mmCIF file of C-alpha atoms and ligand atoms in Angstrom:
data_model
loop_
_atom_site.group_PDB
_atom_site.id
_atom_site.type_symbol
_atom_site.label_atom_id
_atom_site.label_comp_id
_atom_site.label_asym_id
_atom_site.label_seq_id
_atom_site.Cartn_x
_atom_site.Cartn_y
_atom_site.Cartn_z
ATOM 1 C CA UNK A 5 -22.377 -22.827 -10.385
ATOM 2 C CA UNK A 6 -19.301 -25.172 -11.113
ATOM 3 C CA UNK A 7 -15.779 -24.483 -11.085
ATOM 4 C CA UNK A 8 -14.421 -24.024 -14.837
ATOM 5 C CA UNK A 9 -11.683 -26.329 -13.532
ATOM 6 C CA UNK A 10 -13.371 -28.939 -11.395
ATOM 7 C CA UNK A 11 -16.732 -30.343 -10.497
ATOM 8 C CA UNK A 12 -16.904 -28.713 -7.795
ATOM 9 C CA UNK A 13 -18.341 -25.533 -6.473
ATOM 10 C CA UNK A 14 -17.339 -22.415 -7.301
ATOM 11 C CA UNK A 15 -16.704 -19.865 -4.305
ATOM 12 C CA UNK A 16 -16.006 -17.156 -7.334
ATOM 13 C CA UNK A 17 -16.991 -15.966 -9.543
ATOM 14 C CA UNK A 18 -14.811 -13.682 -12.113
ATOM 15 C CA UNK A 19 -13.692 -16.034 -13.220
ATOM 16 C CA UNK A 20 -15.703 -18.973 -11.886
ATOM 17 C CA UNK A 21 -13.592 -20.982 -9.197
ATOM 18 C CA UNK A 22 -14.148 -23.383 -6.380
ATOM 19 C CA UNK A 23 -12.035 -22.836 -3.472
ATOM 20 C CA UNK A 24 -8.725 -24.402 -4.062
ATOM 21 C CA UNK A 25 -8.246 -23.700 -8.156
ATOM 22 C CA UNK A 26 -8.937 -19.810 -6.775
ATOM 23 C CA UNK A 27 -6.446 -19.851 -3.686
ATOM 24 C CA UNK A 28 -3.695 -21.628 -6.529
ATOM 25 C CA UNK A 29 -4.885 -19.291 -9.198
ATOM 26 C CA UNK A 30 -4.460 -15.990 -7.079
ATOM 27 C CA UNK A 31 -0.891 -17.388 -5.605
ATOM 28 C CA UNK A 32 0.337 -17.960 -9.250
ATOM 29 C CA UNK A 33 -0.855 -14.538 -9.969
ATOM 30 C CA UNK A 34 0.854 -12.743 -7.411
ATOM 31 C CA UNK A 35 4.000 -15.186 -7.986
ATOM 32 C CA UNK A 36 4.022 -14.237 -11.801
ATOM 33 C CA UNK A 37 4.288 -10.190 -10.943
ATOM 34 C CA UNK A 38 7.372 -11.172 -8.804
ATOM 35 C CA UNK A 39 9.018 -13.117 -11.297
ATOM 36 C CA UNK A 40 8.074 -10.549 -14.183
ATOM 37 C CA UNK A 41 9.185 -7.486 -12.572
ATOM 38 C CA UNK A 42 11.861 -9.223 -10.334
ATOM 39 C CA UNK A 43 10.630 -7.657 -7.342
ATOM 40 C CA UNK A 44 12.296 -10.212 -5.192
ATOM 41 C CA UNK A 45 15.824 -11.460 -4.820
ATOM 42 C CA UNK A 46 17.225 -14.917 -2.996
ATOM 43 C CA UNK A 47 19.223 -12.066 -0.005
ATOM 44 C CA UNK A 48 16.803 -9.579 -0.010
ATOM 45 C CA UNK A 49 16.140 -8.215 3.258
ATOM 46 C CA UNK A 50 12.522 -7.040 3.466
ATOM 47 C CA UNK A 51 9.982 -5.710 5.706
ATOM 48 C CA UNK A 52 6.377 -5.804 4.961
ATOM 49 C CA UNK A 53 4.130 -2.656 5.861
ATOM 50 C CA UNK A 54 1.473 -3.770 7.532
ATOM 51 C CA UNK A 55 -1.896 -2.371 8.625
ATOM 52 C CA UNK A 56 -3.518 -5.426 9.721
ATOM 53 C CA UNK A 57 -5.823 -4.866 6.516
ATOM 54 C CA UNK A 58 -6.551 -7.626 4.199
ATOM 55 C CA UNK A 59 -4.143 -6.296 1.416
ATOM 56 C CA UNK A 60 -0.786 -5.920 3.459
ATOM 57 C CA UNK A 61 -1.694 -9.091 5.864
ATOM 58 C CA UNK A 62 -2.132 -10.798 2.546
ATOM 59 C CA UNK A 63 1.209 -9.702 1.320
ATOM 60 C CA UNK A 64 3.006 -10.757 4.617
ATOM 61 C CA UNK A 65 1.851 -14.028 4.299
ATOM 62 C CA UNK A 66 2.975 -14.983 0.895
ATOM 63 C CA UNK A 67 6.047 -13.360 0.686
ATOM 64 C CA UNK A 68 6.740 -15.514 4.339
ATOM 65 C CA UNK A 69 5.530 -18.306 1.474
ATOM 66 C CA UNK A 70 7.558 -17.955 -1.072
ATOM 67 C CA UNK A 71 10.693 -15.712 0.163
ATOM 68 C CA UNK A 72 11.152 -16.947 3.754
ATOM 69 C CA UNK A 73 12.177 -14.646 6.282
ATOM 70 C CA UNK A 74 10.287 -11.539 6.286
ATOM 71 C CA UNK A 75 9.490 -8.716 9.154
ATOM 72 C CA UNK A 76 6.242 -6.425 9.378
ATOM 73 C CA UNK A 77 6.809 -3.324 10.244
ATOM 74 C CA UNK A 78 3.176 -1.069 11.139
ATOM 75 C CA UNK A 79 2.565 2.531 11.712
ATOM 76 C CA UNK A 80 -0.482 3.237 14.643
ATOM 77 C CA UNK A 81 -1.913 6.490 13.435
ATOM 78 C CA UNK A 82 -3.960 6.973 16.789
ATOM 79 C CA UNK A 83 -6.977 7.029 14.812
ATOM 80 C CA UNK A 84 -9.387 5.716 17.614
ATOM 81 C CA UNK A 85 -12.011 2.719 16.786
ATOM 82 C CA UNK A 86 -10.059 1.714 13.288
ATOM 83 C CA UNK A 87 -6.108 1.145 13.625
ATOM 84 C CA UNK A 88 -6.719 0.376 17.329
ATOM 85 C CA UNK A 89 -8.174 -2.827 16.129
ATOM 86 C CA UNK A 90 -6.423 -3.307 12.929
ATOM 87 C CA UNK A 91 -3.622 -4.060 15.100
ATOM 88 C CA UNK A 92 -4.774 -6.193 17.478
ATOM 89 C CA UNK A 93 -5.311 -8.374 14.143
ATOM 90 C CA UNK A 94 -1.850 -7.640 12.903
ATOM 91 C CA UNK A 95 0.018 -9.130 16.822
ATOM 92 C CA UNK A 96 -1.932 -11.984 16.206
ATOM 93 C CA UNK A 97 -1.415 -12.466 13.095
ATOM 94 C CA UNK A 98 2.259 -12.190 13.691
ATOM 95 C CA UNK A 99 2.614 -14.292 16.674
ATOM 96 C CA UNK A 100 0.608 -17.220 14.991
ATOM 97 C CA UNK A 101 2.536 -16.828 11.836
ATOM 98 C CA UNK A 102 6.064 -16.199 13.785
ATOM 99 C CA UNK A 103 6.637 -12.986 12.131
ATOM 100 C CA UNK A 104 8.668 -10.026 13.698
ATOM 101 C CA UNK A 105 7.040 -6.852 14.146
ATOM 102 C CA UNK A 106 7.718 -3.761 14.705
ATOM 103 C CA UNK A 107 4.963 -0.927 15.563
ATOM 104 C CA UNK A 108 5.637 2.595 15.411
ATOM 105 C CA UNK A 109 3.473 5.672 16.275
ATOM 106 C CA UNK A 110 2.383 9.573 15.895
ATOM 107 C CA UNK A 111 2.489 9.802 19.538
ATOM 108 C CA UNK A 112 5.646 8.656 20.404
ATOM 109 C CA UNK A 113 7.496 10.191 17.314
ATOM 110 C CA UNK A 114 5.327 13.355 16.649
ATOM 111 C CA UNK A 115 4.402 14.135 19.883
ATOM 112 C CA UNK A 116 0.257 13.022 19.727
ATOM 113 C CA UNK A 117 -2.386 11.339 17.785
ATOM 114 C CA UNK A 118 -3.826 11.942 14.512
ATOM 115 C CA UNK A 119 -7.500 12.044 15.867
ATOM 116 C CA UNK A 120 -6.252 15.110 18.149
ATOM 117 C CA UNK A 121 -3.584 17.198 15.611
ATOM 118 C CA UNK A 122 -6.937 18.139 13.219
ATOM 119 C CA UNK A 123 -9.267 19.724 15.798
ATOM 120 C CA UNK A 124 -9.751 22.461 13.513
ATOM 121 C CA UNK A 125 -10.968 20.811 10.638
ATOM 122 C CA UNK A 126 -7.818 20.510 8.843
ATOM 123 C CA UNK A 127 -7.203 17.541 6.197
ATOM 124 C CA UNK A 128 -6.118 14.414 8.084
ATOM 125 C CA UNK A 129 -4.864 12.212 4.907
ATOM 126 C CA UNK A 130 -2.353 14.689 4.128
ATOM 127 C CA UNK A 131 -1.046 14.585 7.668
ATOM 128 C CA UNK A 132 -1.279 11.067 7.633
ATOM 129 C CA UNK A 133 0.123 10.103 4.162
ATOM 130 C CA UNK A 134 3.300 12.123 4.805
ATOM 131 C CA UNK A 135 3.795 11.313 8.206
ATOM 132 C CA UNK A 136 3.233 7.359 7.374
ATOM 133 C CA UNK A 137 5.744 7.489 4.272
ATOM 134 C CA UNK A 138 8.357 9.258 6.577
ATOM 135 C CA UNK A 139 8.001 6.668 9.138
ATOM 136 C CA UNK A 140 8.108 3.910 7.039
ATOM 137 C CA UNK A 141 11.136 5.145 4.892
ATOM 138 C CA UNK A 142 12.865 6.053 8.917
ATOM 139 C CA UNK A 143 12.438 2.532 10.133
ATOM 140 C CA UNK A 144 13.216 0.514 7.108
ATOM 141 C CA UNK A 145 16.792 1.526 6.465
ATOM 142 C CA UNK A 146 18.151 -1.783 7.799
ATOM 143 C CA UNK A 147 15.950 -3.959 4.719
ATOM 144 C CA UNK A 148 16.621 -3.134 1.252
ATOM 145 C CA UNK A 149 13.006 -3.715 0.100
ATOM 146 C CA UNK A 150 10.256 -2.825 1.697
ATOM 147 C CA UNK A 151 6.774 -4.436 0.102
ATOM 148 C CA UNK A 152 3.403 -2.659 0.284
ATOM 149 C CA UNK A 153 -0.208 -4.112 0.105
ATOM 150 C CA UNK A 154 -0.934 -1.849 -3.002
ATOM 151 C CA UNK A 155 -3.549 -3.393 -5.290
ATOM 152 C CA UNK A 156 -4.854 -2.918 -8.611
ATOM 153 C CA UNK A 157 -7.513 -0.932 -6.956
ATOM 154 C CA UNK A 158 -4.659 1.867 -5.295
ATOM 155 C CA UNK A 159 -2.609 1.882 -8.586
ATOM 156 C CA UNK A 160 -5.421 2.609 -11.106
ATOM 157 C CA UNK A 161 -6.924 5.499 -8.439
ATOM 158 C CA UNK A 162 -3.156 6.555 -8.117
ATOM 159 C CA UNK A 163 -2.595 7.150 -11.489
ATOM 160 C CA UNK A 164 -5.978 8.813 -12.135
ATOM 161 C CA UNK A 165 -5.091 10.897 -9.031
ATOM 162 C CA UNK A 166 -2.002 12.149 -9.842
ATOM 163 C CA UNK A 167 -2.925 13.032 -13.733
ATOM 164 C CA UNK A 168 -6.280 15.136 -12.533
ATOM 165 C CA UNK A 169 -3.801 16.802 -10.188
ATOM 166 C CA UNK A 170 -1.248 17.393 -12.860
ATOM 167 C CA UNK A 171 1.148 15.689 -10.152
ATOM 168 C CA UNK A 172 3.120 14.564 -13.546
ATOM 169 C CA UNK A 173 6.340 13.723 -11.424
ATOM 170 C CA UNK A 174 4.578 11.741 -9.046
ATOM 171 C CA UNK A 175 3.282 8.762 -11.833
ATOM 172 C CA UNK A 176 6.546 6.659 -12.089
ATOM 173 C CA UNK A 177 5.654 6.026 -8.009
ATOM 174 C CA UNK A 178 2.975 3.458 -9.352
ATOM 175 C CA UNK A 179 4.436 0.812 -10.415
ATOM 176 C CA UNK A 180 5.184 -2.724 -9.278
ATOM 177 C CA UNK A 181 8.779 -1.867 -8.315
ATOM 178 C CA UNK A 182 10.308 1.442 -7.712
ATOM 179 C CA UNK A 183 13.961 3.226 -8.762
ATOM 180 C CA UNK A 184 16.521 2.687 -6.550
ATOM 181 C CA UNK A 185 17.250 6.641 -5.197
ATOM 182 C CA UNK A 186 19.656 7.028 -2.537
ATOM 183 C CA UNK A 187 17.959 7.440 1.281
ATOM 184 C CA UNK A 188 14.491 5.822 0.049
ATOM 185 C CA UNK A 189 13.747 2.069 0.772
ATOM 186 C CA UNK A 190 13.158 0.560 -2.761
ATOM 187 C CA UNK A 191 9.162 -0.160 -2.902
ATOM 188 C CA UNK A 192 7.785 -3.544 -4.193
ATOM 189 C CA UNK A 193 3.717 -3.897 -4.455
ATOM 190 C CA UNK A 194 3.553 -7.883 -5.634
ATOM 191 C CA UNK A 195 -0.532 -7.539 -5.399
ATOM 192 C CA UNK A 196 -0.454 -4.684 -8.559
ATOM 193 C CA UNK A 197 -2.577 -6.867 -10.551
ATOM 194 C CA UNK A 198 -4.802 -8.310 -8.276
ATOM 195 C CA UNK A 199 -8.291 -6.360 -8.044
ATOM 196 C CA UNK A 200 -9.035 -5.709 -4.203
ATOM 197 C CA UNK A 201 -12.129 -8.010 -4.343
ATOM 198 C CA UNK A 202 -9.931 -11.153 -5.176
ATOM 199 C CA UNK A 203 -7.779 -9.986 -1.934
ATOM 200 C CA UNK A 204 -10.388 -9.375 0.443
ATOM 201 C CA UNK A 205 -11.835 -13.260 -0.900
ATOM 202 C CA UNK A 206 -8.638 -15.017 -0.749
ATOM 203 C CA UNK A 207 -7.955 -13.553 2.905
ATOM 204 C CA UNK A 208 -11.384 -15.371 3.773
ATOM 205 C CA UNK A 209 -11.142 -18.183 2.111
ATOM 206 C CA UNK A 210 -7.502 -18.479 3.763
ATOM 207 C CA UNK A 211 -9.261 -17.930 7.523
ATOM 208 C CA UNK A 212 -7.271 -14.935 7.973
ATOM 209 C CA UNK A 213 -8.388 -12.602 11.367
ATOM 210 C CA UNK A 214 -8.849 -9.112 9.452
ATOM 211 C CA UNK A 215 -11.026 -6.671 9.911
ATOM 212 C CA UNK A 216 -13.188 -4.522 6.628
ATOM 213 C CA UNK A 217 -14.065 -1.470 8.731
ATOM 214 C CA UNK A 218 -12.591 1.656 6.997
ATOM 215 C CA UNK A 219 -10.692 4.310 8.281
ATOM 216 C CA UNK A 220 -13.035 7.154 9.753
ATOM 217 C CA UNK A 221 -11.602 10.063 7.280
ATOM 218 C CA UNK A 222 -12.402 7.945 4.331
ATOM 219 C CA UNK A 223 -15.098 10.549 2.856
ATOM 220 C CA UNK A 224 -12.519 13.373 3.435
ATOM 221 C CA UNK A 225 -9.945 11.784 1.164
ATOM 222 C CA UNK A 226 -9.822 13.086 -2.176
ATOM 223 C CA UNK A 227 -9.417 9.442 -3.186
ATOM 224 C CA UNK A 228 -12.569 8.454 -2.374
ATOM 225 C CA UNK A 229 -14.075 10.281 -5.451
ATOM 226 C CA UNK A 230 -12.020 8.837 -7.634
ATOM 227 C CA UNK A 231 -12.310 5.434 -6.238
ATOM 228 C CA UNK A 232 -16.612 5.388 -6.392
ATOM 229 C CA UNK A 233 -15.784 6.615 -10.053
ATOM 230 C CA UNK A 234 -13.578 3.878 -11.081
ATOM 231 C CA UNK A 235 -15.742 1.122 -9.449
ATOM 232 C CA UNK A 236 -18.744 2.389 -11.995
ATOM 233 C CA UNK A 237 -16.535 2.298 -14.794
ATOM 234 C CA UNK A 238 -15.513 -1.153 -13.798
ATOM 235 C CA UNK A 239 -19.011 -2.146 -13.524
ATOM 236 C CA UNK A 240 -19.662 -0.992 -16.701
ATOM 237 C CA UNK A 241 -16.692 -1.863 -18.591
ATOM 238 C CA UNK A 242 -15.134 -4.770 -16.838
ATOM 239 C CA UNK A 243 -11.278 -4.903 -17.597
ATOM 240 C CA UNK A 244 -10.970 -0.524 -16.989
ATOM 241 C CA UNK A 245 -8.153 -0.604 -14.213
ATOM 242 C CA UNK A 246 -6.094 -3.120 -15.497
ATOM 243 C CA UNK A 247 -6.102 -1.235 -18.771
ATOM 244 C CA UNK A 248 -5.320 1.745 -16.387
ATOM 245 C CA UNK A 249 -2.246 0.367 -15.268
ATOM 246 C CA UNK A 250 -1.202 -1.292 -18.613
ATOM 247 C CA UNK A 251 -1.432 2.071 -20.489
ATOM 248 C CA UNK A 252 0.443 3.516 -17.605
ATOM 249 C CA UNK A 253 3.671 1.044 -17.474
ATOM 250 C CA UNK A 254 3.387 1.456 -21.123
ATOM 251 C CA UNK A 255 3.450 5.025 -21.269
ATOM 252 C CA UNK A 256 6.290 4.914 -18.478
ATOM 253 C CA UNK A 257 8.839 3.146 -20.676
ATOM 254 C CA UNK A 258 8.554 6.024 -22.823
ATOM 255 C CA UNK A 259 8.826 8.703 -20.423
ATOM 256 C CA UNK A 260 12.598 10.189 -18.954
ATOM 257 C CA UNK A 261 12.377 10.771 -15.564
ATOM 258 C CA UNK A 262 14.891 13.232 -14.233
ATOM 259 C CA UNK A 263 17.272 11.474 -11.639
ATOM 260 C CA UNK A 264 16.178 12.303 -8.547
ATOM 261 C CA UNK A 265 18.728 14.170 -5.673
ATOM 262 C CA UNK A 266 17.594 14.766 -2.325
ATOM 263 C CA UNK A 267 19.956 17.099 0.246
ATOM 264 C CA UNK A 268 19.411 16.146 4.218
ATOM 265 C CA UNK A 269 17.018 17.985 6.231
ATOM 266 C CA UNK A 270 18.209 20.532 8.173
ATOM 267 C CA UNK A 271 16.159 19.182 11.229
ATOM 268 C CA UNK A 272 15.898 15.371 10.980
ATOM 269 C CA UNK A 273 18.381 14.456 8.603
ATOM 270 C CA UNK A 274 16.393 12.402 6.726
ATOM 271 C CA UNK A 275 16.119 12.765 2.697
ATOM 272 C CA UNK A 276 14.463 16.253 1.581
ATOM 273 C CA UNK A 277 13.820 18.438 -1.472
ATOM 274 C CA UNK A 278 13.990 21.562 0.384
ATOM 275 C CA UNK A 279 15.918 22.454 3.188
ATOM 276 C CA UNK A 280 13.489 21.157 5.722
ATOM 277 C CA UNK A 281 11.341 18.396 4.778
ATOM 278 C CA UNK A 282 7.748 18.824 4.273
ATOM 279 C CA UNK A 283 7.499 16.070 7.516
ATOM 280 C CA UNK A 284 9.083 18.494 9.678
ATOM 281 C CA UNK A 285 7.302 21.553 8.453
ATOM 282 C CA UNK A 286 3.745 19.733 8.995
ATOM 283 C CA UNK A 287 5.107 18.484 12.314
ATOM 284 C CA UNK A 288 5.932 22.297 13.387
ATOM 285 C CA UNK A 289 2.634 23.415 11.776
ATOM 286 C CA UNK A 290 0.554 21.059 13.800
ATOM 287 C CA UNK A 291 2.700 22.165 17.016
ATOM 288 C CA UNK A 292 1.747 25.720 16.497
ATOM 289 C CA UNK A 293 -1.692 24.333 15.654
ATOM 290 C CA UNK A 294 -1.537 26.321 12.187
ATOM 291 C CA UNK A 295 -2.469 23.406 9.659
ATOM 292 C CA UNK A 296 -5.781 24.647 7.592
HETATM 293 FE FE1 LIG B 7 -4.919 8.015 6.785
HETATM 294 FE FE2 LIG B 7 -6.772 9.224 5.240
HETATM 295 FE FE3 LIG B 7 -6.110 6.671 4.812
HETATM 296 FE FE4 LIG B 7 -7.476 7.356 7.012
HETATM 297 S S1 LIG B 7 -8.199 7.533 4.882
HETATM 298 S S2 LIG B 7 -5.721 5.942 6.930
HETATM 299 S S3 LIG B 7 -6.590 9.354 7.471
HETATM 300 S S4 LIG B 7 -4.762 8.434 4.554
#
């Protein structure tokens, strides 16, 4: 099959592309969600979280690209035969591509891995999720943006996630950019419209060294279910998460979001609803090896 642009082969085919009008087509893409949503400024200082995935690695590189200097910051898990290797992929990524980065872990800060704080049985994406956002938010204080590999994959499942939950306060988090609130690192995701299949073909088609395993806990993750649902209904009815996610901004414009205060935690000091945050609750839990 031809390129719809060229003569010459097409390496894609939704739509049909040959290698170089797809690699300029995606850029332009994720170029256009910057510009429309300025997610970027000329001084913005940001860090990229990285995983050594094809999503974030993706995101490092173009936002080195088009903004310049960027760091990667990446969170090790300790989840044994998966980030192990992601970020092997990630240093050399980073030396090759002179990026700084920065690699922080459950051991060091919370005292062991993930693989060992669930013995019992216990969910490990909850641990995880909370633990990762704390992190991130901890060691990005010195950047005023950090960007995330989010796709159009994550967002749709987000959004579908949070509504069969009823976690109604948690929707305005998907979006391209989020509010400023005082002690967070403002969030960018430049990839929101890109579907994860054009990712994972541009980072081949671009050489990079990332791996596709998935994480172990993958079928424990409430996600999951949600994700092999949306992928029929894609199947089926081609154009379903990007209608997802254009309902959803729509809907958002509507909404009023009450302004969000955090007080300190009592224990780390970082931002918290309560008195201590849920990071340090979990982090006792796990200590007294009470997490269910
Ligand atoms: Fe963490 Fe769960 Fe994602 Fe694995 S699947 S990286 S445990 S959130």
């Amino acid at each position: 099959m031809k390129c719809v642009k060229c003569e010459s082969k097409a390496v894609f085919l939704d739509p049909c592309l040959c290698k170089e009008h797809f690699i300029k087509n995606f850029e332009k893409k994720v170029a256009d969600t910057i510009k429309q949503f300025s997610l970027v400024k000329k001084d913005d200082k940001i860090v990229v979280a990285c995983s050594g995935g094809k999503d974030s690695t993706t995101i490092l590189y173009l936002l080195k690209k088009f903004h310049g200097n960027v760091t990667a910051l990446a969170i090790d898990e300790g989840i044994a035969g998966y980030r192990n290797e992601t970020l092997v992929d990630l240093k050399n990524f980073c030396k090759l591509h002179k990026v700084k980065l920065q690699v922080v872990s459950f051991e060091n800060k919370f005292g062991s891995k993930l693989d060992f704080m669930l013995k019992d049985g216990g969910n490990p994406c909850t641990v995880c999720g909370t633990f990762r956002r704390f992190l991130l938010n901890k060691h990005s204080k010195e950047y005023n943006k950090i960007a995330t590999g989010h796709n159009m994959d994550d967002e749709a499942q987000a959004v579908l996630m949070n509504l069969t939950k009823a976690n109604t306060d948690l929707l305005g988090h998907s979006v391209p950019i989020t509010l400023p609130v005082k002690g967070f690192t403002q969030k960018i995701k430049p990839l929101y419209f890109c579907l994860e299949k054009e990712i994972a073909a541009y980072a081949l088609l671009m050489g990079f060294d990332v791996g596709f395993t998935e994480c172990p806990y993958i079928d424990r993750a409430y996600r999951q279910k949600i994700r092999d649902e949306l992928n029929q209904y894609e199947q089926e009815h081609k154009g379903t998460k990007k209608n997802i996610l254009l309902k959803h901004l729509d809907v958002l414009k509507n909404l009023k979001f009450e302004k969000r205060e955090f007080q300190h935690c009592n224990k780390c000091g970082e931002p918290s609803k309560h008195t201590v945050c849920k990071t340090c609750q979990l982090a006792e839990n796990i200590k007294s090896n009470l997490v269910k």
